[in-house]
Amino acid sequence: MTFINYASKEINCKIVYYGPGLGGKTSNLQYIYEKTSADSKGKMISLATEADRTLFFDFLPLDLGTVRGFTTRFHLYTVPGQVFYDASRKLILKGVDGVVFVADSQVERMDANIESIRNLQENLEEHGFDLKQIPYALQFNKRDLANIVPSDQMYRTLNFKREPTFEAVATQGLGVFDTLRAVAKLILKDLSRG
Amino acid sequence: MVTDLVIYKEEYDRLEDVLRRLRADSNARAIFLIDKNGQQIAASGELDQFDTTSLASLTAGNVAATDGLAKLIGEREFSVLFHEGKQDHIHISIVGKRAILLVIFDDRSSLGLVRLRVKRASGDMESIFDRMTSKASEALEDVSASRSSPFSEITDEDIDALFSE
């Protein structure tokens, strides 16, 4: 749900990074945080466990500049990927404008990817959203590891509406901004269609 | 699909008026009106003392989690939350179903006073929200009739420019 403030000329959009546990959602946000200039970003908040696993969400506000005279702000959130945090995941999807699905490329995580996309679909439906309609980008993360599924095979398994798809190594920043740019583009295009 | 939240200058100014009055009446340090999704709508008071964006996001997360708890025990919602600190305290309440009012106050005020003043201000804000909602749906009809939304002309170049650095 985009928030348009005509008084202060601002557009605020919410992007949620979704995906299985330990897939690299937080790493995506951390990289964006590190590489964004200080005046374009707010504080990054991580509500994590002592073992650094996301407990509730990570949050990063980004100020990207102006479009048609409106300051464009993106609020980036991650969800906790672990299966038993489903109630928290549902809450974070509230009012979402676009979703990035961060898939783990490792062979042994393919089932978790599939399960997580199914879970995303169900949780979106509870908020009245349709994954087929909502701005959505797919990321194959951890391409630097040895035991990974070939990209084309992942595409066939996980891509379902020709959504923009990127290979990534989030810890090194590879593919991180491409993914963000793609989903932001889809959100603003949605907005321009009214 | 959930509709976008659109706010125009007239309603924004009126909301800020209500917040300013509430701040003075309740002796609060700062007051924030936040959309349930974590976007700040308006604010008043010692704003430079706080990271307002983080406050908005965490407050919305807090309310969302508490809403989840309420449903688990069969309540519709917990409409008021109160966090007591050593010096500063936070009073959170739901206004007009879609917004959250956050009042930060210290010992120059009291929970009783804040509650009382929040109650009155909430009524004022709800009527402004109603006006916002009807105005937004009128605008939506105008847009579909005339295609005059300022965003209808956003081009790929505009979007690429945002990421040019």
CSV table of C-alpha atoms in Angstrom, one decimal:
chain,number,residue,atom,x,y,z
A,1,MET,CA,0.0,0.0,0.0
A,2,THR,CA,1.8,3.0,-1.3
A,3,PHE,CA,1.6,6.1,0.9
A,4,ILE,CA,1.3,9.3,-1.1
A,5,ASN,CA,1.7,12.6,0.8
A,6,TYR,CA,0.7,15.5,-1.5
A,7,ALA,CA,1.5,18.0,1.4
A,8,SER,CA,5.1,17.0,1.7
A,9,LYS,CA,5.3,15.6,-1.8
A,10,GLU,CA,6.5,12.1,-0.8
A,11,ILE,CA,5.8,8.6,-2.0
A,12,ASN,CA,6.6,5.9,0.4
A,13,CYS,CA,6.7,2.2,-0.7
A,14,LYS,CA,7.3,-1.0,1.2
A,15,ILE,CA,9.4,-3.8,-0.2
A,16,VAL,CA,9.7,-7.1,1.6
A,17,TYR,CA,12.6,-9.6,1.2
A,18,TYR,CA,11.2,-13.1,1.6
A,19,GLY,CA,12.7,-16.5,1.4
A,20,PRO,CA,13.9,-19.5,3.4
A,21,GLY,CA,16.0,-19.2,6.5
A,22,LEU,CA,19.7,-18.4,6.1
A,23,GLY,CA,19.1,-17.6,2.4
A,24,GLY,CA,20.7,-14.1,2.6
A,25,LYS,CA,17.8,-11.7,3.0
A,26,THR,CA,19.5,-9.8,5.8
A,27,SER,CA,22.8,-9.8,3.8
A,28,ASN,CA,21.0,-8.1,0.9
A,29,LEU,CA,19.9,-5.3,3.2
A,30,GLN,CA,23.3,-5.1,4.9
A,31,TYR,CA,25.0,-4.6,1.5
A,32,ILE,CA,22.5,-2.0,0.4
A,33,TYR,CA,23.1,-0.2,3.7
A,34,GLU,CA,26.8,-0.3,3.3
A,35,LYS,CA,26.8,1.0,-0.2
A,36,THR,CA,24.3,3.8,0.1
A,37,SER,CA,25.4,7.3,0.9
A,38,ALA,CA,24.6,8.5,4.4
A,39,ASP,CA,22.2,11.2,3.3
A,40,SER,CA,20.1,8.6,1.4
A,41,LYS,CA,19.5,6.1,4.1
A,42,GLY,CA,18.2,5.9,7.6
A,43,LYS,CA,19.3,3.7,10.4
A,44,MET,CA,19.2,-0.1,9.7
A,45,ILE,CA,17.3,-1.9,12.4
A,46,SER,CA,17.7,-5.6,13.0
A,47,LEU,CA,15.5,-7.4,15.4
A,48,ALA,CA,17.6,-10.5,15.7
A,49,THR,CA,18.3,-13.3,18.2
A,50,GLU,CA,21.6,-13.5,20.1
A,51,ALA,CA,22.8,-15.9,17.4
A,52,ASP,CA,22.1,-13.2,14.8
A,53,ARG,CA,19.1,-14.9,13.2
A,54,THR,CA,16.3,-12.5,12.3
A,55,LEU,CA,13.6,-12.7,15.0
A,56,PHE,CA,11.0,-10.3,13.8
A,57,PHE,CA,12.4,-8.1,10.9
A,58,ASP,CA,15.2,-6.0,9.6
A,59,PHE,CA,14.3,-2.6,8.4
A,60,LEU,CA,16.1,-0.2,6.2
A,61,PRO,CA,14.7,3.2,5.0
A,62,LEU,CA,16.1,4.4,1.6
A,63,ASP,CA,15.6,7.8,0.1
A,64,LEU,CA,16.2,7.4,-3.6
A,65,GLY,CA,15.6,10.9,-4.9
A,66,THR,CA,12.7,12.5,-6.7
A,67,VAL,CA,10.3,11.3,-9.4
A,68,ARG,CA,8.0,13.9,-10.9
A,69,GLY,CA,8.7,16.2,-8.0
A,70,PHE,CA,7.9,13.6,-5.4
A,71,THR,CA,10.6,12.4,-3.0
A,72,THR,CA,10.7,8.6,-3.4
A,73,ARG,CA,11.2,6.5,-0.2
A,74,PHE,CA,11.5,2.8,-0.1
A,75,HIS,CA,11.2,1.0,3.2
A,76,LEU,CA,13.0,-2.3,3.0
A,77,TYR,CA,12.0,-5.1,5.3
A,78,THR,CA,13.1,-8.7,5.7
A,79,VAL,CA,11.0,-11.5,7.2
A,80,PRO,CA,12.4,-14.2,9.6
A,81,GLY,CA,12.9,-17.2,7.3
A,82,GLN,CA,12.7,-20.0,9.8
A,83,VAL,CA,9.5,-22.0,9.3
A,84,PHE,CA,8.2,-21.5,12.9
A,85,TYR,CA,8.1,-17.7,12.6
A,86,ASP,CA,5.2,-17.8,10.2
A,87,ALA,CA,3.0,-15.5,12.4
A,88,SER,CA,5.6,-12.8,12.2
A,89,ARG,CA,6.1,-13.2,8.5
A,90,LYS,CA,2.4,-12.6,8.0
A,91,LEU,CA,2.5,-9.4,9.9
A,92,ILE,CA,5.4,-8.0,7.9
A,93,LEU,CA,3.6,-8.5,4.6
A,94,LYS,CA,0.9,-6.1,5.7
A,95,GLY,CA,0.7,-3.2,3.2
A,96,VAL,CA,3.5,-4.5,1.0
A,97,ASP,CA,4.1,-2.9,-2.4
A,98,GLY,CA,6.6,-5.3,-3.8
A,99,VAL,CA,8.4,-8.5,-2.8
A,100,VAL,CA,11.9,-9.8,-3.5
A,101,PHE,CA,12.2,-13.6,-3.1
A,102,VAL,CA,15.7,-14.5,-2.1
A,103,ALA,CA,16.2,-18.2,-3.0
A,104,ASP,CA,19.2,-20.2,-1.7
A,105,SER,CA,21.0,-21.8,-4.6
A,106,GLN,CA,22.3,-24.8,-2.7
A,107,VAL,CA,21.0,-28.2,-3.8
A,108,GLU,CA,19.8,-29.1,-0.3
A,109,ARG,CA,17.8,-25.9,0.0
A,110,MET,CA,15.6,-26.3,-3.1
A,111,ASP,CA,12.8,-27.9,-1.1
A,112,ALA,CA,13.0,-25.0,1.3
A,113,ASN,CA,12.8,-22.5,-1.5
A,114,ILE,CA,9.7,-24.2,-3.0
A,115,GLU,CA,8.0,-24.4,0.4
A,116,SER,CA,8.8,-20.7,1.1
A,117,ILE,CA,7.3,-19.5,-2.1
A,118,ARG,CA,4.2,-21.5,-1.4
A,119,ASN,CA,4.1,-19.9,2.1
A,120,LEU,CA,4.6,-16.4,0.6
A,121,GLN,CA,1.6,-17.0,-1.7
A,122,GLU,CA,-0.6,-18.1,1.1
A,123,ASN,CA,0.4,-15.3,3.4
A,124,LEU,CA,-0.1,-12.7,0.7
A,125,GLU,CA,-3.6,-14.1,0.0
A,126,GLU,CA,-4.5,-13.5,3.6
A,127,HIS,CA,-3.8,-9.8,3.1
A,128,GLY,CA,-5.8,-9.8,-0.1
A,129,PHE,CA,-2.8,-9.8,-2.4
A,130,ASP,CA,-2.1,-12.1,-5.4
A,131,LEU,CA,1.5,-13.1,-6.0
A,132,LYS,CA,0.7,-13.2,-9.7
A,133,GLN,CA,-0.2,-9.5,-9.6
A,134,ILE,CA,2.1,-7.9,-7.1
A,135,PRO,CA,5.5,-6.4,-8.2
A,136,TYR,CA,7.9,-9.3,-7.6
A,137,ALA,CA,11.6,-10.1,-8.3
A,138,LEU,CA,13.4,-13.4,-7.9
A,139,GLN,CA,17.0,-13.7,-6.7
A,140,PHE,CA,19.2,-16.8,-6.9
A,141,ASN,CA,21.6,-16.2,-4.0
A,142,LYS,CA,24.9,-17.8,-3.0
A,143,ARG,CA,26.1,-18.4,-6.6
A,144,ASP,CA,29.7,-18.5,-5.2
A,145,LEU,CA,29.1,-21.8,-3.4
A,146,ALA,CA,30.2,-25.2,-4.8
A,147,ASN,CA,27.1,-27.3,-4.3
A,148,ILE,CA,24.5,-25.3,-6.2
A,149,VAL,CA,21.7,-26.0,-8.6
A,150,PRO,CA,22.3,-24.7,-12.2
A,151,SER,CA,20.6,-21.4,-12.8
A,152,ASP,CA,18.4,-22.5,-15.6
A,153,GLN,CA,17.1,-25.4,-13.6
A,154,MET,CA,16.3,-23.0,-10.7
A,155,TYR,CA,14.6,-20.7,-13.2
A,156,ARG,CA,12.4,-23.6,-14.4
A,157,THR,CA,11.5,-24.6,-10.8
A,158,LEU,CA,11.0,-21.2,-9.1
A,159,ASN,CA,10.1,-18.6,-11.8
A,160,PHE,CA,6.4,-18.8,-12.5
A,161,LYS,CA,5.4,-15.5,-14.2
A,162,ARG,CA,8.7,-14.5,-16.0
A,163,GLU,CA,9.4,-12.2,-13.1
A,164,PRO,CA,12.8,-10.4,-13.3
A,165,THR,CA,15.4,-12.9,-12.0
A,166,PHE,CA,19.0,-12.3,-10.9
A,167,GLU,CA,21.9,-14.4,-9.8
A,168,ALA,CA,23.5,-13.0,-6.7
A,169,VAL,CA,26.2,-13.3,-4.1
A,170,ALA,CA,24.6,-11.0,-1.5
A,171,THR,CA,27.6,-11.0,0.9
A,172,GLN,CA,29.7,-9.5,-1.9
A,173,GLY,CA,27.0,-7.4,-3.4
A,174,LEU,CA,26.7,-9.2,-6.7
A,175,GLY,CA,23.1,-8.8,-8.0
A,176,VAL,CA,21.9,-7.0,-4.9
A,177,PHE,CA,21.2,-3.6,-6.5
A,178,ASP,CA,19.9,-5.2,-9.8
A,179,THR,CA,17.3,-7.0,-7.8
A,180,LEU,CA,16.3,-3.9,-5.8
A,181,ARG,CA,16.1,-1.8,-9.0
A,182,ALA,CA,13.9,-4.3,-10.7
A,183,VAL,CA,11.3,-4.5,-8.0
A,184,ALA,CA,11.4,-0.7,-7.4
A,185,LYS,CA,10.8,-0.3,-11.1
A,186,LEU,CA,7.8,-2.6,-11.1
A,187,ILE,CA,6.3,-0.8,-8.1
A,188,LEU,CA,6.6,2.7,-9.7
A,189,LYS,CA,5.2,1.3,-12.9
A,190,ASP,CA,2.3,0.0,-11.0
A,191,LEU,CA,1.8,3.4,-9.5
A,192,SER,CA,1.9,5.1,-12.9
A,193,ARG,CA,-0.9,2.8,-14.1
A,194,GLY,CA,-2.9,4.1,-11.2
B,1,MET,CA,-6.4,-5.1,-3.3
B,2,VAL,CA,-5.7,-2.7,-0.5
B,3,THR,CA,-6.1,1.0,-1.5
B,4,ASP,CA,-3.2,3.4,-1.3
B,5,LEU,CA,-3.2,5.9,1.5
B,6,VAL,CA,-3.3,9.4,0.0
B,7,ILE,CA,-3.1,12.6,2.0
B,8,TYR,CA,-3.6,16.2,0.7
B,9,LYS,CA,-2.4,19.4,2.2
B,10,GLU,CA,-5.6,20.5,3.7
B,11,GLU,CA,-6.0,17.3,5.8
B,12,TYR,CA,-2.3,17.2,6.5
B,13,ASP,CA,-2.5,20.7,8.0
B,14,ARG,CA,-5.5,19.8,10.0
B,15,LEU,CA,-3.9,16.6,11.4
B,16,GLU,CA,-0.8,18.6,12.4
B,17,ASP,CA,-3.1,21.1,14.2
B,18,VAL,CA,-4.6,18.3,16.2
B,19,LEU,CA,-1.2,16.9,17.1
B,20,ARG,CA,0.1,20.3,18.1
B,21,ARG,CA,-2.9,20.9,20.3
B,22,LEU,CA,-2.7,17.4,21.8
B,23,ARG,CA,1.0,17.9,22.5
B,24,ALA,CA,0.3,21.2,24.3
B,25,ASP,CA,-2.7,19.8,26.2
B,26,SER,CA,-0.9,16.7,27.4
B,27,ASN,CA,2.5,18.2,28.1
B,28,ALA,CA,4.1,15.5,25.9
B,29,ARG,CA,7.6,15.6,24.5
B,30,ALA,CA,6.6,14.4,21.0
B,31,ILE,CA,3.6,12.9,19.2
B,32,PHE,CA,3.6,10.8,16.1
B,33,LEU,CA,0.8,9.7,13.8
B,34,ILE,CA,1.8,6.6,12.0
B,35,ASP,CA,0.2,4.5,9.4
B,36,LYS,CA,-0.3,0.9,10.5
B,37,ASN,CA,2.2,-0.2,7.9
B,38,GLY,CA,5.0,1.9,9.5
B,39,GLN,CA,5.0,5.1,7.6
B,40,GLN,CA,4.9,8.4,9.5
B,41,ILE,CA,1.9,10.5,8.6
B,42,ALA,CA,2.5,13.6,10.8
B,43,ALA,CA,4.3,14.5,13.9
B,44,SER,CA,4.7,17.3,16.5
B,45,GLY,CA,7.1,18.2,19.3
B,46,GLU,CA,10.8,17.5,19.9
B,47,LEU,CA,11.3,15.7,16.6
B,48,ASP,CA,15.0,16.3,16.4
B,49,GLN,CA,15.5,14.2,19.5
B,50,PHE,CA,14.3,11.0,17.9
B,51,ASP,CA,15.0,8.8,14.9
B,52,THR,CA,11.5,9.3,13.6
B,53,THR,CA,11.6,6.8,10.7
B,54,SER,CA,12.8,4.0,13.0
B,55,LEU,CA,10.2,5.0,15.6
B,56,ALA,CA,7.4,4.7,13.1
B,57,SER,CA,8.6,1.3,11.8
B,58,LEU,CA,9.1,-0.3,15.2
B,59,THR,CA,5.8,1.1,16.6
B,60,ALA,CA,4.0,-0.4,13.7
B,61,GLY,CA,5.8,-3.7,14.3
B,62,ASN,CA,4.9,-3.5,17.9
B,63,VAL,CA,1.2,-2.9,17.2
B,64,ALA,CA,1.1,-5.6,14.6
B,65,ALA,CA,2.7,-8.1,17.0
B,66,THR,CA,0.3,-7.1,19.8
B,67,ASP,CA,-2.7,-7.4,17.3
B,68,GLY,CA,-1.5,-10.9,16.6
B,69,LEU,CA,-1.4,-11.7,20.4
B,70,ALA,CA,-4.9,-10.3,20.8
B,71,LYS,CA,-6.3,-12.5,18.1
B,72,LEU,CA,-4.6,-15.5,19.6
B,73,ILE,CA,-6.6,-15.1,22.8
B,74,GLY,CA,-9.8,-14.2,21.0
B,75,GLU,CA,-9.7,-10.4,21.4
B,76,ARG,CA,-10.3,-8.1,18.4
B,77,GLU,CA,-7.4,-5.8,19.3
B,78,PHE,CA,-5.6,-4.2,22.3
B,79,SER,CA,-6.5,-0.6,21.5
B,80,VAL,CA,-4.0,0.9,24.0
B,81,LEU,CA,-0.4,0.0,24.7
B,82,PHE,CA,1.7,1.6,27.4
B,83,HIS,CA,5.5,1.3,27.9
B,84,GLU,CA,6.8,2.7,31.1
B,85,GLY,CA,10.5,3.8,31.4
B,86,LYS,CA,12.5,5.4,34.1
B,87,GLN,CA,12.1,8.9,32.6
B,88,ASP,CA,10.2,8.6,29.4
B,89,HIS,CA,7.1,6.7,28.7
B,90,ILE,CA,5.3,5.7,25.5
B,91,HIS,CA,1.5,5.6,25.0
B,92,ILE,CA,0.3,3.9,21.8
B,93,SER,CA,-3.3,3.9,20.6
B,94,ILE,CA,-5.1,3.0,17.5
B,95,VAL,CA,-7.0,5.8,15.7
B,96,GLY,CA,-9.7,5.2,13.1
B,97,LYS,CA,-8.6,1.6,12.6
B,98,ARG,CA,-5.8,2.4,10.2
B,99,ALA,CA,-3.5,4.7,12.1
B,100,ILE,CA,-1.4,4.6,15.3
B,101,LEU,CA,-0.9,7.5,17.7
B,102,LEU,CA,2.3,7.5,19.6
B,103,VAL,CA,2.8,9.9,22.5
B,104,ILE,CA,6.2,10.2,24.2
B,105,PHE,CA,6.0,11.9,27.5
B,106,ASP,CA,8.0,12.3,30.7
B,107,ASP,CA,7.2,13.2,34.3
B,108,ARG,CA,6.0,16.6,33.3
B,109,SER,CA,2.9,14.8,32.3
B,110,SER,CA,1.0,11.7,33.5
B,111,LEU,CA,-0.6,8.6,32.0
B,112,GLY,CA,-4.0,9.8,33.1
B,113,LEU,CA,-3.6,13.1,31.4
B,114,VAL,CA,-2.3,11.6,28.2
B,115,ARG,CA,-5.1,9.1,28.1
B,116,LEU,CA,-7.7,11.8,28.6
B,117,ARG,CA,-6.3,14.1,25.9
B,118,VAL,CA,-5.6,11.3,23.4
B,119,LYS,CA,-9.3,10.2,23.6
B,120,ARG,CA,-10.5,13.7,22.6
B,121,ALA,CA,-7.9,14.1,19.9
B,122,SER,CA,-8.7,10.7,18.4
B,123,GLY,CA,-12.2,11.7,17.7
B,124,ASP,CA,-11.0,14.8,15.8
B,125,MET,CA,-8.5,12.7,13.8
B,126,GLU,CA,-11.1,10.1,12.9
B,127,SER,CA,-13.2,12.7,11.2
B,128,ILE,CA,-10.2,14.0,9.2
B,129,PHE,CA,-9.4,10.4,8.2
B,130,ASP,CA,-13.0,10.0,6.9
B,131,ARG,CA,-12.5,13.1,4.8
B,132,MET,CA,-9.2,11.7,3.5
B,133,THR,CA,-10.8,8.5,2.5
B,134,SER,CA,-13.7,10.1,0.6
B,135,LYS,CA,-11.3,12.6,-1.0
B,136,ALA,CA,-9.0,9.8,-2.1
B,137,SER,CA,-11.8,7.8,-3.7
B,138,GLU,CA,-13.1,11.0,-5.5
B,139,ALA,CA,-9.6,11.5,-6.8
B,140,LEU,CA,-9.4,7.9,-8.0
B,141,GLU,CA,-12.6,8.4,-9.9
B,142,ASP,CA,-11.2,11.7,-11.4
B,143,VAL,CA,-8.0,9.9,-12.4
B,144,SER,CA,-9.8,7.0,-14.1
B,145,ALA,CA,-12.0,9.6,-15.9
B,146,SER,CA,-9.2,12.0,-17.0
B,147,ARG,CA,-5.9,10.0,-16.5
B,148,SER,CA,-4.5,13.1,-14.7
B,149,SER,CA,-2.5,11.4,-11.9
B,150,PRO,CA,0.9,13.0,-11.6
B,151,PHE,CA,2.4,9.5,-11.6
B,152,SER,CA,0.8,8.4,-14.9
B,153,GLU,CA,3.7,10.1,-16.7
B,154,ILE,CA,6.5,8.3,-14.9
B,155,THR,CA,8.9,7.0,-17.5
B,156,ASP,CA,11.5,4.3,-17.4
B,157,GLU,CA,14.1,7.1,-17.6
B,158,ASP,CA,12.7,8.7,-14.4
B,159,ILE,CA,13.0,5.4,-12.6
B,160,ASP,CA,16.5,4.7,-13.9
B,161,ALA,CA,17.6,8.1,-12.8
B,162,LEU,CA,16.8,7.1,-9.2
B,163,PHE,CA,19.4,4.4,-9.4
B,164,SER,CA,22.0,6.3,-11.5
B,165,GLU,CA,24.6,6.6,-8.7
